[in-house]
Amino acid sequence: MTEFDGDGTRCVQGGHPAPEAGAPFLSGPVLAAPYHLGGADRVGGADFYGRAGNPTWRALEKAVGDLDGGQCVLFPSGMSAISTLLRVLLSPGDAVVLPGDGYYATRQFVREELAEYDLDVREVPTPGPWPDDVFDGARLVLLETPSNPGMDVCDIAELARRAHEARAFVAVDNTTATPLGQRPLELGADAVLASDTKALSGHSDLLLGHVSVRDEEFVHALIRARTLSGAVPGPFETWLAHRSMGTLDLRLSRQAENARALVEALRDHPGVSDLRWPGSPDDPSHELASTQMRRWGGVFRFRLAGAEKVAEFVRRSALVAGATSFGGIHSTVDRRAQWGDPVPEGFVRFSAGCEDTADLVADVLAALG
Ligand SMILES: *Cc1c(COP(=O)(O)O)cnc(C)c1O
């Protein structure tokens, strides 16, 4: 049989069983705490307990892992994926390099929840500069590109090469890009992780996360940590995410088309500054992003005059909701300073949804006044 590998085909087919007469395309969630053992004692490799394994997880793990180019281990949220990876990798006293401008809860977790590890935490903003000595003796280098919320980009292949020279483990938070937008494992990273709460599931109705790696032993270490910590994904959320992933290619296309149209429309708007979207040919990160990204997403950022201007914009808009998170089918804005991100008061992250492009542009321009 021919192997088709277009994005849309892989999203529709990924992790689905071979067609069988009378069976559904994607069977429903398997809801089980214990499973029948097959006798008094467990028979063969059958599932035995819901914290250790679930066929609904494995179906989505197959789909996402195939796209990432590794083996995927699902977690109940993006933070659960990140915190498990950190706990599996790090020992007290280790040095760890984090994106100083990336997802704030990652830094907070390392500084507050892992405080007793007494880690040597080195924060580097995504666009750099990346001095050589930042990698010296580091156990882990975590990259996030494009970064949330700044949408800055760093060179995954180059930084992985330098980090590997220092014998560090390289992980990339790929949430904003999704596995359709970027494949960090192919660029030399040891692990890719993401919050699938965002575009991968894309309907703003569930939390989920994953880590994909190529090293078999590391897969088992992650599964073991998941089983023993007990932070496991719900089968229903997992199934919903798998069902939603079928339209990831379509959603991403519309979101990127909407982002492009909005960025065009806002470029010369007198009330808008600091507009950044890596998909724009004139964006400072465009050239680098084009070398490592396969396609663009729908998240961009800009700045209005202050918090009140953002509030007024949301009030006047009929289509754009104020909401944190991004990547869903609805267009949303998030004023990041309210959550403590080190950005100006009027800084907004805009997540373009799947609305009609002309409607969205007209609404945003009307709301900005
Ligand atoms: C949202 C997000 C996370 C955390 O994911 P949750 O699913 O909310 O736990 C991690 N990294 C990035 C870049 C994110 O945007």
Coordinates of C-alpha atoms and ligand atoms in Angstrom, one line a residue:
M1 CA 0.0 0.0 0.0
T2 CA 1.3 3.5 -0.8
E3 CA 2.4 5.6 2.2
F4 CA 0.9 9.0 2.0
D5 CA 2.5 11.6 4.2
G6 CA 0.7 14.9 3.6
D7 CA -0.3 16.8 6.8
G8 CA -4.0 16.4 6.3
T9 CA -3.8 12.7 5.6
R10 CA -1.6 12.0 8.6
C11 CA -4.0 14.0 10.9
V12 CA -7.0 12.2 9.6
Q13 CA -5.5 8.7 9.7
G14 CA -3.0 9.0 12.6
G15 CA -3.4 6.3 15.3
H16 CA -6.6 5.0 13.8
P17 CA -7.0 1.2 13.5
A18 CA -7.2 -0.6 10.1
P19 CA -10.7 -0.5 8.8
E20 CA -12.8 -3.4 9.9
A21 CA -16.4 -4.1 8.9
G22 CA -18.9 -3.0 11.5
A23 CA -16.3 -1.1 13.6
P24 CA -16.3 2.6 14.0
F25 CA -13.6 4.8 12.4
L26 CA -12.2 5.7 15.9
S27 CA -13.7 3.7 18.7
G28 CA -14.8 5.4 21.8
P29 CA -12.8 6.0 25.0
V30 CA -11.9 2.9 27.0
L31 CA -13.1 3.7 30.5
A32 CA -11.5 1.3 32.9
A33 CA -9.9 1.4 36.3
P34 CA -9.1 -2.3 36.6
Y35 CA -9.4 -4.5 33.5
H36 CA -10.3 -8.2 33.4
L37 CA -7.1 -10.1 33.9
G38 CA -8.2 -13.0 31.8
G39 CA -8.2 -15.4 34.8
A40 CA -7.2 -15.1 38.4
D41 CA -3.7 -13.9 37.4
R42 CA -2.9 -11.5 34.6
V43 CA -2.7 -13.1 31.2
G44 CA 0.1 -12.0 28.8
G45 CA 0.7 -8.3 28.3
A46 CA -3.0 -7.4 28.7
D47 CA -3.9 -4.1 30.3
F48 CA -4.5 -4.6 34.0
Y49 CA -5.0 -1.2 35.7
G50 CA -5.9 2.3 34.3
R51 CA -3.0 4.1 35.9
A52 CA -0.5 1.9 34.1
G53 CA -2.0 1.8 30.6
N54 CA -5.0 2.5 28.4
P55 CA -5.7 1.7 24.7
T56 CA -7.2 5.2 24.2
W57 CA -3.9 6.8 25.3
R58 CA -1.9 4.5 23.0
A59 CA -3.9 5.4 20.0
L60 CA -3.3 9.1 20.4
E61 CA 0.3 8.5 21.4
K62 CA 0.8 6.6 18.1
A63 CA -0.7 9.5 16.1
V64 CA 1.3 12.3 17.9
G65 CA 4.5 10.2 18.1
D66 CA 4.5 9.5 14.4
L67 CA 4.2 13.2 13.7
D68 CA 6.9 14.2 16.1
G69 CA 9.2 11.4 14.8
G70 CA 9.6 9.7 18.2
Q71 CA 7.7 7.8 20.8
C72 CA 5.0 9.8 22.6
V73 CA 4.0 9.6 26.2
L74 CA 0.8 11.5 27.1
F75 CA 0.3 13.5 30.3
P76 CA -2.8 15.1 31.7
S77 CA -1.5 18.7 30.9
G78 CA 1.4 20.5 29.4
M79 CA 2.7 21.3 32.8
S80 CA 2.5 17.6 33.8
A81 CA 4.6 16.8 30.8
I82 CA 7.2 19.4 31.6
S83 CA 7.3 18.7 35.4
T84 CA 7.7 14.9 34.8
L85 CA 10.5 15.4 32.2
L86 CA 12.3 17.7 34.7
R87 CA 11.9 15.3 37.6
V88 CA 13.1 12.4 35.5
L89 CA 16.1 14.3 34.3
L90 CA 17.3 16.5 37.1
S91 CA 19.2 15.7 40.3
P92 CA 19.9 18.1 43.1
G93 CA 22.6 20.6 42.2
D94 CA 22.2 20.3 38.4
A95 CA 22.5 23.2 36.1
V96 CA 19.5 23.9 33.9
V97 CA 19.1 26.4 31.1
L98 CA 15.6 27.8 30.7
P99 CA 14.0 30.2 28.3
G100 CA 13.8 33.5 30.3
D101 CA 11.0 34.7 28.1
G102 CA 9.1 31.4 27.7
Y103 CA 6.1 29.9 29.5
Y104 CA 6.1 31.4 33.0
A105 CA 4.9 28.3 34.9
T106 CA 7.9 26.3 33.7
R107 CA 10.3 28.9 35.4
Q108 CA 8.0 29.0 38.4
F109 CA 8.0 25.2 38.8
V110 CA 11.8 25.1 38.6
R111 CA 12.3 27.9 41.1
E112 CA 9.5 27.1 43.6
E113 CA 8.5 23.4 43.3
L114 CA 12.1 22.2 42.7
A115 CA 13.6 24.7 45.2
E116 CA 14.9 21.9 47.4
Y117 CA 16.9 20.6 44.4
D118 CA 19.1 23.8 44.7
L119 CA 19.5 23.9 40.9
D120 CA 21.8 26.3 39.1
V121 CA 19.1 28.0 37.0
R122 CA 20.3 29.9 33.9
E123 CA 17.7 31.9 32.1
V124 CA 18.4 32.9 28.5
P125 CA 15.9 34.9 26.4
T126 CA 14.9 32.9 23.3
P127 CA 16.5 35.3 20.8
G128 CA 19.8 35.1 22.8
P129 CA 22.6 36.0 23.0
W130 CA 23.6 32.4 23.9
P131 CA 27.1 32.6 25.4
D132 CA 29.2 29.4 25.3
D133 CA 29.5 29.2 29.0
V134 CA 25.8 29.0 29.5
F135 CA 26.0 25.3 28.4
D136 CA 29.0 24.4 30.6
G137 CA 28.1 21.6 32.9
A138 CA 24.4 21.9 32.1
R139 CA 22.3 18.8 32.5
L140 CA 19.3 20.1 30.6
V141 CA 18.8 22.9 28.0
L142 CA 15.1 23.6 27.5
L143 CA 14.2 25.7 24.4
E144 CA 10.9 27.2 23.5
T145 CA 10.4 28.4 19.9
P146 CA 8.4 30.3 18.8
S147 CA 8.3 31.5 22.4
N148 CA 5.2 32.1 24.3
P149 CA 4.2 35.0 24.5
G150 CA 6.9 36.9 22.6
M151 CA 6.9 34.8 19.4
D152 CA 10.7 35.0 19.3
V153 CA 12.6 32.2 17.6
C154 CA 15.9 30.4 18.3
D155 CA 18.0 28.0 16.2
I156 CA 17.2 24.5 17.4
A157 CA 19.8 22.7 15.4
E158 CA 22.6 25.1 16.2
L159 CA 21.8 25.2 19.9
A160 CA 21.3 21.4 20.1
R161 CA 24.8 21.0 18.6
R162 CA 26.4 23.3 21.1
A163 CA 24.4 21.9 24.1
H164 CA 25.4 18.4 23.0
E165 CA 29.1 19.4 22.9
A166 CA 28.7 20.2 26.6
R167 CA 26.9 16.9 27.1
A168 CA 23.6 18.5 28.0
F169 CA 20.1 17.0 27.2
V170 CA 18.1 19.2 24.9
A171 CA 14.3 19.5 25.1
V172 CA 12.1 21.8 23.1
D173 CA 8.7 23.1 24.1
N174 CA 6.9 22.9 20.8
T175 CA 3.5 24.1 21.9
T176 CA 3.1 27.1 19.7
A177 CA 4.3 25.3 16.6
T178 CA 2.6 21.9 16.9
P179 CA 4.2 18.8 15.3
L180 CA 2.9 20.0 11.9
G181 CA 4.8 23.3 12.3
Q182 CA 8.1 22.0 13.6
R183 CA 9.8 18.7 14.3
P184 CA 12.5 19.4 16.9
L185 CA 13.6 15.7 17.1
E186 CA 14.6 15.9 13.4
L187 CA 16.6 19.1 14.2
G188 CA 18.7 17.3 16.8
A189 CA 16.7 17.7 20.1
D190 CA 16.5 14.8 22.5
A191 CA 12.9 15.4 23.5
V192 CA 10.0 17.5 22.3
L193 CA 7.2 18.3 24.6
A194 CA 4.0 20.3 24.3
S195 CA 0.8 21.5 25.8
D196 CA -1.8 19.8 23.6
T197 CA -4.4 21.9 25.4
K198 CA -3.6 24.5 22.7
A199 CA -3.7 24.0 18.9
L200 CA -3.2 20.3 18.8
S201 CA -6.6 19.6 20.4
G202 CA -7.8 23.1 19.5
H203 CA -11.3 23.4 20.9
S204 CA -10.6 25.0 24.3
D205 CA -12.3 22.1 26.0
L206 CA -9.6 20.0 27.6
L207 CA -6.1 19.9 29.0
L208 CA -3.5 17.5 27.8
G209 CA 0.3 17.3 27.2
H210 CA 2.9 15.0 25.9
V211 CA 6.6 14.3 25.6
S212 CA 8.1 12.5 22.6
V213 CA 11.6 11.0 22.6
R214 CA 13.6 8.5 20.6
D215 CA 15.5 6.8 23.3
E216 CA 13.6 3.6 24.4
E217 CA 14.9 3.7 27.9
F218 CA 13.8 7.3 28.3
V219 CA 10.3 6.3 27.1
H220 CA 10.2 3.7 29.9
A221 CA 11.5 6.2 32.5
L222 CA 8.7 8.7 31.5
I223 CA 6.0 6.0 31.6
R224 CA 7.3 4.8 35.0
A225 CA 7.2 8.3 36.4
R226 CA 3.7 8.8 35.0
T227 CA 2.5 5.5 36.6
L228 CA 4.1 6.2 39.9
S229 CA 3.2 9.8 40.2
G230 CA -0.4 8.9 39.3
A231 CA -0.8 12.1 37.1
V232 CA -2.5 10.3 34.2
P233 CA -4.6 11.6 31.4
G234 CA -8.3 11.0 31.4
P235 CA -9.4 8.6 28.6
F236 CA -12.3 10.8 27.6
E237 CA -10.1 13.9 27.2
T238 CA -7.6 11.8 25.3
W239 CA -10.3 10.5 23.0
L240 CA -11.6 14.0 22.4
A241 CA -8.1 15.2 21.6
H242 CA -7.7 12.4 19.1
R243 CA -11.0 13.1 17.5
S244 CA -10.0 16.8 17.3
M245 CA -6.6 16.1 15.9
G246 CA -8.2 14.9 12.7
T247 CA -8.8 18.6 11.8
L248 CA -5.5 20.0 13.0
D249 CA -4.2 20.6 9.4
L250 CA -7.4 22.4 8.5
R251 CA -7.6 24.4 11.6
L252 CA -3.9 25.4 11.4
S253 CA -4.3 26.5 7.8
R254 CA -7.2 28.8 8.6
Q255 CA -5.6 30.1 11.8
A256 CA -2.4 31.0 9.9
E257 CA -4.4 32.6 7.1
N258 CA -6.3 34.7 9.6
A259 CA -3.1 35.6 11.4
R260 CA -1.5 36.7 8.1
A261 CA -4.5 38.8 7.2
L262 CA -4.7 40.4 10.6
V263 CA -1.0 41.1 10.7
E264 CA -1.3 42.8 7.3
A265 CA -4.3 44.8 8.5
L266 CA -2.6 45.9 11.7
R267 CA 0.9 46.6 10.3
D268 CA 0.3 50.3 9.7
H269 CA -2.4 50.9 12.4
P270 CA -1.5 53.9 14.5
G271 CA -2.6 52.3 17.8
V272 CA -0.6 49.1 17.3
S273 CA 3.1 48.6 17.9
D274 CA 5.6 45.7 18.4
L275 CA 3.7 43.5 16.0
R276 CA 5.5 40.1 15.7
W277 CA 4.5 37.0 13.8
P278 CA 7.3 34.7 12.5
G279 CA 5.3 34.1 9.3
S280 CA 5.7 37.7 8.2
P281 CA 8.5 38.1 5.7
D282 CA 9.6 41.3 7.4
D283 CA 9.6 39.8 10.9
P284 CA 13.1 39.7 12.5
S285 CA 12.8 35.9 13.1
H286 CA 11.3 35.1 9.7
E287 CA 14.5 34.0 8.0
L288 CA 15.6 31.6 10.8
A289 CA 12.0 30.4 11.4
S290 CA 11.7 29.5 7.7
T291 CA 14.7 27.2 8.0
Q292 CA 13.3 25.1 10.8
M293 CA 9.5 25.5 10.6
R294 CA 7.4 23.6 8.2
R295 CA 4.4 26.0 8.3
W296 CA 3.0 28.9 10.4
G297 CA 0.5 29.0 13.2
G298 CA -2.1 31.5 14.2
V299 CA -0.5 33.1 17.2
F300 CA 1.0 36.6 17.0
R301 CA 1.6 39.5 19.4
F302 CA 1.4 43.2 19.5
R303 CA 1.1 46.1 21.9
L304 CA -1.6 48.7 22.5
A305 CA -1.2 51.9 24.5
G306 CA -2.0 50.3 27.8
A307 CA -4.3 48.0 29.8
E308 CA -7.4 50.2 29.3
K309 CA -6.9 50.1 25.5
V310 CA -6.9 46.3 25.6
A311 CA -10.0 46.2 27.7
E312 CA -11.7 48.6 25.3
F313 CA -10.7 46.5 22.3
V314 CA -12.2 43.3 23.9
R315 CA -15.4 45.2 24.9
R316 CA -15.9 46.5 21.3
S317 CA -15.1 43.3 19.5
A318 CA -17.9 40.9 18.6
L319 CA -15.6 38.0 17.7
V320 CA -12.5 38.3 19.9
A321 CA -12.8 37.1 23.4
G322 CA -10.4 37.8 26.3
A323 CA -9.1 34.4 27.4
T324 CA -5.8 33.0 28.4
S325 CA -4.5 30.0 26.5
F326 CA -4.4 29.9 22.6
G327 CA -4.7 27.7 19.6
G328 CA -8.5 27.2 19.7
I329 CA -11.1 27.7 17.0
H330 CA -12.2 30.9 18.6
S331 CA -10.1 34.1 18.3
T332 CA -8.8 35.2 21.7
V333 CA -6.5 37.9 23.2
D334 CA -4.6 37.6 26.4
R335 CA -3.1 40.7 28.1
R336 CA -0.1 38.9 29.5
A337 CA 1.0 41.5 32.1
Q338 CA -2.1 40.6 34.2
W339 CA -0.4 37.2 34.8
G340 CA 2.9 38.6 35.7
D341 CA 4.8 38.0 32.4
P342 CA 7.6 40.6 32.1
V343 CA 6.0 42.5 29.3
P344 CA 4.4 46.0 28.9
E345 CA 0.8 46.5 30.3
G346 CA -0.6 46.8 26.8
F347 CA 1.1 43.7 25.4
V348 CA -1.3 41.2 23.9
R349 CA -0.9 37.7 22.6
F350 CA -3.5 37.2 19.8
S351 CA -4.7 33.7 18.9
A352 CA -6.4 33.8 15.5
G353 CA -9.2 31.3 15.4
C354 CA -11.1 29.7 12.5
E355 CA -13.6 32.4 11.9
D356 CA -14.2 33.8 8.4
T357 CA -11.1 35.8 7.5
A358 CA -12.9 38.9 6.2
D359 CA -15.3 38.9 9.2
L360 CA -12.4 38.7 11.6
V361 CA -10.4 41.5 10.0
A362 CA -13.4 43.8 9.8
D363 CA -14.2 43.1 13.5
V364 CA -10.7 43.7 14.7
L365 CA -10.3 46.9 12.8
A366 CA -13.7 48.2 14.0
A367 CA -12.9 47.3 17.6
L368 CA -9.5 49.0 17.5
G369 CA -11.2 52.2 16.2
Ligands
LIG1 C1 0.1 26.4 28.0 C2 1.5 26.1 27.9 C3 2.1 25.2 28.7 C4 1.4 24.5 29.8 O1 0.4 23.7 29.4 P1 -0.9 23.3 30.2 O2 -1.6 22.3 29.3 O3 -1.7 24.5 30.5 O4 -0.5 22.6 31.5 C5 3.5 24.9 28.5 N1 4.2 25.5 27.6 C6 3.7 26.4 26.8 C7 4.5 27.1 25.7 C8 2.3 26.7 26.9 O5 1.8 27.7 26.1

